mmCIF file of C-alpha atoms in Angstrom:
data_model
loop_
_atom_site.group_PDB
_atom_site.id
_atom_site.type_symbol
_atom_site.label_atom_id
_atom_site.label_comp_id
_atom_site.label_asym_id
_atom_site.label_seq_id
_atom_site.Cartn_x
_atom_site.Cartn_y
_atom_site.Cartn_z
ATOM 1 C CA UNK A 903 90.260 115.271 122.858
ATOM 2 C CA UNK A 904 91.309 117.176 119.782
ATOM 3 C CA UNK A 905 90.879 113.960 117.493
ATOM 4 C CA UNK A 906 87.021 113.457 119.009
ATOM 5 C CA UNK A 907 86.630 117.245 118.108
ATOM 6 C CA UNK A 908 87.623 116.841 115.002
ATOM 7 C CA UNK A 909 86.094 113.299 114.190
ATOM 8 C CA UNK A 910 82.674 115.812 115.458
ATOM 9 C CA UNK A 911 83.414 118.662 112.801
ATOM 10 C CA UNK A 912 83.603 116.069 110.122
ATOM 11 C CA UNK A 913 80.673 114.305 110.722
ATOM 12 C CA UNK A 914 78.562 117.391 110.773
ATOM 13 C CA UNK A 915 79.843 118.840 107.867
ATOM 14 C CA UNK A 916 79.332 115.837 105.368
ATOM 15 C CA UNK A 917 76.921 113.342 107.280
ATOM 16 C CA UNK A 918 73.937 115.143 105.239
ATOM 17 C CA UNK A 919 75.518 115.120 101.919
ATOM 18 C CA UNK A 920 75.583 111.094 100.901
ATOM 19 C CA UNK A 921 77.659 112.310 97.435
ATOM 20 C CA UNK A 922 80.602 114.031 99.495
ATOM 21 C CA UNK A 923 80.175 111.218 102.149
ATOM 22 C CA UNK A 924 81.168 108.494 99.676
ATOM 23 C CA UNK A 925 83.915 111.175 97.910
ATOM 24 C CA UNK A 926 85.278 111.462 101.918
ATOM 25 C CA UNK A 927 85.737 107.777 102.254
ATOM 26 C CA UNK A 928 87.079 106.431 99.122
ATOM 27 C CA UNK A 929 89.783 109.621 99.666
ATOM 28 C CA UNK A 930 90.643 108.039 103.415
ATOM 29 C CA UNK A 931 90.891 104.869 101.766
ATOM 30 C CA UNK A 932 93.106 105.763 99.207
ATOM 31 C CA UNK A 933 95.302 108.069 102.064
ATOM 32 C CA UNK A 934 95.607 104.698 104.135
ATOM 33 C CA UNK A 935 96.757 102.726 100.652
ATOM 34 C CA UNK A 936 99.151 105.390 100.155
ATOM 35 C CA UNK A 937 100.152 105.043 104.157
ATOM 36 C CA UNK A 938 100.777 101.618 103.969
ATOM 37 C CA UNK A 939 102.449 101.149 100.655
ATOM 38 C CA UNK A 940 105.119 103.631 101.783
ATOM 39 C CA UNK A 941 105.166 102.495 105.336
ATOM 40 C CA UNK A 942 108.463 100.966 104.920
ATOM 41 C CA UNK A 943 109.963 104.278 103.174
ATOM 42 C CA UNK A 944 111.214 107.074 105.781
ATOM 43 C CA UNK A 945 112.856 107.766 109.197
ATOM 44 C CA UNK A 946 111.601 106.738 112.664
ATOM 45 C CA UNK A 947 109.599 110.055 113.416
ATOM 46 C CA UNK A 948 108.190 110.064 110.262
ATOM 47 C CA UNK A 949 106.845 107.130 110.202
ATOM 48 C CA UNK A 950 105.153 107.643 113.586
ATOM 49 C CA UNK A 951 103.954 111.168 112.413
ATOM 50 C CA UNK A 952 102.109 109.692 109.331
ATOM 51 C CA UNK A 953 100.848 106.710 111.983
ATOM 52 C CA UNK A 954 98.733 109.634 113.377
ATOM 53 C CA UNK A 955 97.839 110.932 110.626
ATOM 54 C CA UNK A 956 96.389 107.744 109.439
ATOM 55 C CA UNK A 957 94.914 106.823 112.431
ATOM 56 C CA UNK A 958 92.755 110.217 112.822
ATOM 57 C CA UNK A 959 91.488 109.740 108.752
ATOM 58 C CA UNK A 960 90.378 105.698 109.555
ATOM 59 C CA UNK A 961 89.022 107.096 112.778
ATOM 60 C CA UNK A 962 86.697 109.314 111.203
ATOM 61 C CA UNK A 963 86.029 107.101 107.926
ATOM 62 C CA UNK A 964 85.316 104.216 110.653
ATOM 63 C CA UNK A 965 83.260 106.574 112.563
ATOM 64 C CA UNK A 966 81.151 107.695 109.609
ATOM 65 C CA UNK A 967 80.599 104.005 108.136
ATOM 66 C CA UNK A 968 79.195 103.276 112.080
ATOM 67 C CA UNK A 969 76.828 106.289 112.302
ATOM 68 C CA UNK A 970 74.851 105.936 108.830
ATOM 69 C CA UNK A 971 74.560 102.326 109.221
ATOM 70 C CA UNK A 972 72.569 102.251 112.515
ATOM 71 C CA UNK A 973 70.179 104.177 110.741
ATOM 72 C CA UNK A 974 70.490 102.243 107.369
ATOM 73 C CA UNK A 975 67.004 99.821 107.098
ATOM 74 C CA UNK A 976 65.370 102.791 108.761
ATOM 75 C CA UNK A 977 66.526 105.045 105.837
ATOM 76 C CA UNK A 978 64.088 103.283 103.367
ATOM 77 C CA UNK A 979 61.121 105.077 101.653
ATOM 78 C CA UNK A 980 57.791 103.222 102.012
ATOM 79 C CA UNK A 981 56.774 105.135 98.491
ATOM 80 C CA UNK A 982 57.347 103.878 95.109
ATOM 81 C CA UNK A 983 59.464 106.174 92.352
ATOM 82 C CA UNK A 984 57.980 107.469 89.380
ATOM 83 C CA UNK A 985 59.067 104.193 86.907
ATOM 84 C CA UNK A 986 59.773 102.338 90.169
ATOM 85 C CA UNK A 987 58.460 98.291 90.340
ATOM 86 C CA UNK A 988 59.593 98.103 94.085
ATOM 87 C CA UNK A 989 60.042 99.956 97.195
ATOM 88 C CA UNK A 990 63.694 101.528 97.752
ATOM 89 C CA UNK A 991 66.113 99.032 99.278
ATOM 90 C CA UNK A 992 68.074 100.230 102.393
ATOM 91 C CA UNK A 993 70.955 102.309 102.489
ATOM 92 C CA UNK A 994 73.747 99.809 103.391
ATOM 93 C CA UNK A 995 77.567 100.711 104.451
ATOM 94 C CA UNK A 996 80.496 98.834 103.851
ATOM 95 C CA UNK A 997 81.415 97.801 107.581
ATOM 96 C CA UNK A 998 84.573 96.826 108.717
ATOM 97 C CA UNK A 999 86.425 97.565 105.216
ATOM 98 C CA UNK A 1000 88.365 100.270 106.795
ATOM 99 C CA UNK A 1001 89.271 97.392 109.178
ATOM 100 C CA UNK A 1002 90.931 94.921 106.752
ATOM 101 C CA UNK A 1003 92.805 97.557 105.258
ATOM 102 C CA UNK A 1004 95.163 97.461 108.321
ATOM 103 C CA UNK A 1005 94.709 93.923 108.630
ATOM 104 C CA UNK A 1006 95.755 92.446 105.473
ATOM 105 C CA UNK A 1007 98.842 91.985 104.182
ATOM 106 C CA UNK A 1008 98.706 92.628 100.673
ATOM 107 C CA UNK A 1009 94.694 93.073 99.392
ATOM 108 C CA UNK A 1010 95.476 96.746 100.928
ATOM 109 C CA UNK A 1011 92.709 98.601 98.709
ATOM 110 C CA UNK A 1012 89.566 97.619 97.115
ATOM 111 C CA UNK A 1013 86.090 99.946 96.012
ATOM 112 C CA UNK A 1014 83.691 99.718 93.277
ATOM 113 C CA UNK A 1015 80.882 101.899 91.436
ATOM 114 C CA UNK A 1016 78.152 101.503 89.274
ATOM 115 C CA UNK A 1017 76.478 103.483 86.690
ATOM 116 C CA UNK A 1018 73.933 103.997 84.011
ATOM 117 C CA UNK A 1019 75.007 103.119 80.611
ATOM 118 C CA UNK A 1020 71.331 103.394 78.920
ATOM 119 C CA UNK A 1021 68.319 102.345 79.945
ATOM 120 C CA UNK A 1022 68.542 98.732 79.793
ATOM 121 C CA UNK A 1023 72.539 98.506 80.599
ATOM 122 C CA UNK A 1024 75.009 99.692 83.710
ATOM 123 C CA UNK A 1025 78.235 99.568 84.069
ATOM 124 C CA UNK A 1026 79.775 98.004 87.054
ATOM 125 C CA UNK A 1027 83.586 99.525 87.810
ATOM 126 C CA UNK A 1028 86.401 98.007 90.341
ATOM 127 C CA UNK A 1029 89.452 97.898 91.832
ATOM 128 C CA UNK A 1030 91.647 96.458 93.832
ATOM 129 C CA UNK A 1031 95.133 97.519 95.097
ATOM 130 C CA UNK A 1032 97.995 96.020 96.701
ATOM 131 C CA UNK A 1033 101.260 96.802 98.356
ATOM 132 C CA UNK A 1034 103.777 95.327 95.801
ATOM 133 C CA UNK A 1035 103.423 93.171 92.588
ATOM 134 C CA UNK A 1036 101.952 89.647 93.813
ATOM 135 C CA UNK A 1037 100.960 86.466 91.660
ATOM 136 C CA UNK A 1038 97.756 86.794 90.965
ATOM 137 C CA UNK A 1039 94.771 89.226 91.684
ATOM 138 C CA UNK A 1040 91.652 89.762 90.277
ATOM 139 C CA UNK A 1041 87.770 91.148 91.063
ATOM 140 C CA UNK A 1042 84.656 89.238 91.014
ATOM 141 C CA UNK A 1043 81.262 91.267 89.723
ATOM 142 C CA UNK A 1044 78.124 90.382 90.632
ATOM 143 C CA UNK A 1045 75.114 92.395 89.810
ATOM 144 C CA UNK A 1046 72.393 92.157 92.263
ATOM 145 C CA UNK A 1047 68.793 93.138 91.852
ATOM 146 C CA UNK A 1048 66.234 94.385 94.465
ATOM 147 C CA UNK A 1049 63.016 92.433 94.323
ATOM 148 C CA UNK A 1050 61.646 95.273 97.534
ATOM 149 C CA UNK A 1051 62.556 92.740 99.964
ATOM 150 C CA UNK A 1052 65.999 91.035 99.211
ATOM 151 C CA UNK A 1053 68.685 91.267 96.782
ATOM 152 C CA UNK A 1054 69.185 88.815 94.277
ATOM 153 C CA UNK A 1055 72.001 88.020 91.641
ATOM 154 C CA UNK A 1056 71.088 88.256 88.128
ATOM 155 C CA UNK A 1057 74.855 88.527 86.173
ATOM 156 C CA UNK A 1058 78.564 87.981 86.765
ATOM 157 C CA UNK A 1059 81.853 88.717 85.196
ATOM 158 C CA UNK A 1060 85.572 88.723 86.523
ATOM 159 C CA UNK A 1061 88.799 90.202 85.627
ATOM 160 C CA UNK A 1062 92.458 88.842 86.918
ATOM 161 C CA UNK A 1063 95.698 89.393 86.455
ATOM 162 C CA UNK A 1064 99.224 88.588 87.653
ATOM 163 C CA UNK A 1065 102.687 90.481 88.685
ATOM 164 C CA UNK A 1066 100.724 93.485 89.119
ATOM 165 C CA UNK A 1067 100.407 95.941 91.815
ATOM 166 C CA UNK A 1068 97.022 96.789 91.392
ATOM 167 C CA UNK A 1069 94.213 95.633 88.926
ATOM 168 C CA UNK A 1070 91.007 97.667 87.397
ATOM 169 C CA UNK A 1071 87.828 96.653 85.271
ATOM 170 C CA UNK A 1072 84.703 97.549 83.927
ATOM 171 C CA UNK A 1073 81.745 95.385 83.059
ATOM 172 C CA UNK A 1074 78.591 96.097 81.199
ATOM 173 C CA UNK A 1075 75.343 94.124 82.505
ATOM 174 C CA UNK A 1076 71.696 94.366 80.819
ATOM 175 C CA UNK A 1077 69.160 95.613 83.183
ATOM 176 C CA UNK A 1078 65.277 95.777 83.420
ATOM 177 C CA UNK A 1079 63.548 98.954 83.845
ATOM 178 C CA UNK A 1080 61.927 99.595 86.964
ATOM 179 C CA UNK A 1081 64.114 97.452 89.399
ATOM 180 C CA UNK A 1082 66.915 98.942 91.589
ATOM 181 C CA UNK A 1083 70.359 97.362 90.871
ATOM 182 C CA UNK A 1084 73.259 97.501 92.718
ATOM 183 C CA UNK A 1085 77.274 95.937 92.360
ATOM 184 C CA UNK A 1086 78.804 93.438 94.877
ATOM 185 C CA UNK A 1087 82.288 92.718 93.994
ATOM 186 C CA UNK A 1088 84.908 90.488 95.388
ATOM 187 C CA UNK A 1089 88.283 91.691 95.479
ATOM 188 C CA UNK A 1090 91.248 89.145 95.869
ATOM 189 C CA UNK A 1091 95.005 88.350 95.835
ATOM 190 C CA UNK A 1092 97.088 85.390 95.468
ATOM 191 C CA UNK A 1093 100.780 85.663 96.870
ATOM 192 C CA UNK A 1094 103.123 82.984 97.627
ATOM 193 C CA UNK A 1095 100.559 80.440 98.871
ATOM 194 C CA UNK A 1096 98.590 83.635 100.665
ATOM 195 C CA UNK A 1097 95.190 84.143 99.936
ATOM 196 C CA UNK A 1098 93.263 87.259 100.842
ATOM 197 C CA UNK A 1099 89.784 88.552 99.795
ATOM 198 C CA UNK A 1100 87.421 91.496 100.519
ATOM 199 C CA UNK A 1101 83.552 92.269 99.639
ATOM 200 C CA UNK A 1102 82.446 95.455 98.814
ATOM 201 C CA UNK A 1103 78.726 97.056 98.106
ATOM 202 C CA UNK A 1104 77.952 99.715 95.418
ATOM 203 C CA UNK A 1105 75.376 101.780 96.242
ATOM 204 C CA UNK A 1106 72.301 101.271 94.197
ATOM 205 C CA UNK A 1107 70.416 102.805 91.188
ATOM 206 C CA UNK A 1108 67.067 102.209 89.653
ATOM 207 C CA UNK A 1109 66.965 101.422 85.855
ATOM 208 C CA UNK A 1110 64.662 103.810 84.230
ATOM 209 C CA UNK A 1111 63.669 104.989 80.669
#
C-alpha cells in the first residue's frame, strides 16, 4: 500500500509538467543503469534493499509512461502554430523501455534528444549504455518528419564503437521550416555472438524562423 501511495504522490506532482516528466524518467532510467551495473557488487541484504528501491522507481516511471499514453492521440491540437505547415502530431511515450531495461543483458540504457541548432538545422543526441565493455555498440539516427498525419524519414546517420561500456553521439540534420521533426534512434550491442537492440522516440519540435 505504501508503494501505490507513493506511485499516487508522484504522478500528481509531475503528470502536468511534460519538462519535469521527461527529467523524472530519464533520472529512473539512469537509477536502474546504475542498479544493474552494480548488481553484482555488495552483500545479500543489500542487494535486496536496492531490489526495492529499484522496483518502486520502474514502478512509477512504468506507471507514468502508461497514464500519458492512453491519452496520447487525444493530446493533439486541431489548430495550426503560428509558422506551422501541419497540425501537431501526437504526444507519443516510449512504452515498454523501462521493460527491456530489466530484460536485457547488456543494452542496459539507451535515450535520445533533439534540438534546434538554427532554423534550418537540429541536432539529434544519443546514447546508449551497457553493463561492461562488449564488442561492438553503436546508435542508429533517423530523423522523422510529420506530414499532419504520419511520420516520415527524411535523414540518417550512425555512430559505433567497440570495447566500450557505453557510447554517445550527436548529429546535425537540415530541416524545413514549418514541419514538426522529431528523432527515432536505434540503440544496439554486439557481445560474443549476442545481439540486442532498443528503439527510442524524441519528442518533437517544429522548425521555425
Amino acid at each position: 500500500m505504501s508503494l501505490l501511495l507513493f506511485i499516487c504522490r508522484k504522478v500528481s506532482k509531475i503528470i502536468s509538467n511534460r519538462e519535469e516528466l521527461d527529467t523524472f524518467v530519464l533520472t529512473s532510467r539512469v537509477k536502474i543503469w546504475m542498479f544493474l551495473i552494480n548488481r553484482k557488487k555488495g552483500d545479500v541484504m543489500s542487494k535486496v534493499r536496492s531490489s526495492k528501491r529499484m522496483a518502486s522507481t520502474l514502478a512509477v516511471s512504468v506507471l507514468l509512461s502508461l497514464s500519458l499514453a492512453g491519452g496520447a492521440y487525444a493530446d493533439s491540437a486541431t489548430d495550426i502554430a503560428p509558422g506551422a505547415l501541419t497540425t501537431p502530431p501526437p504526444v507519443e511515450m516510449n512504452l515498454n523501455s523501462s521493460f527491456n531495461l530489466l530484460a536485457n543483458k547488456y543494452l542496459i540504457n539507451y535515450y535520445s534528444t533533439i534540438s534546434k541548432v538554427n532554423s534550418t538545422q537540429v541536432s539529434l543526441n544519443g546514447f546508449t549504455g551497457a553493463g561492461q565493455a562488449v564488442d561492438t555498440i553503436g546508435i542508429n539516427f533517423v530523423l522523422q518528419r510529420w506530414t499532419g498525419s504520419a511520420w516520415i524519414d527524411t535523414g540518417s546517420a550512425y555512430e559505433n564503437g567497440s570495447n566500450k561500456t557505453s557510447l554517445s553521439g550527436i548529429k546535425n540534420f537540415s530541416v524545413q521550416t514549418g514541419y514538426y521533426y522529431r528523432g527515432k534512434t536505434i540503440h544496439w550491442i554486439n557481445e560474443n555472438g549476442t545481439y540486442e537492440e532498443a528503439t527510442y522516440y524524441t519528442n518533437s519540435i517544429l522548425a521555425e524562423q
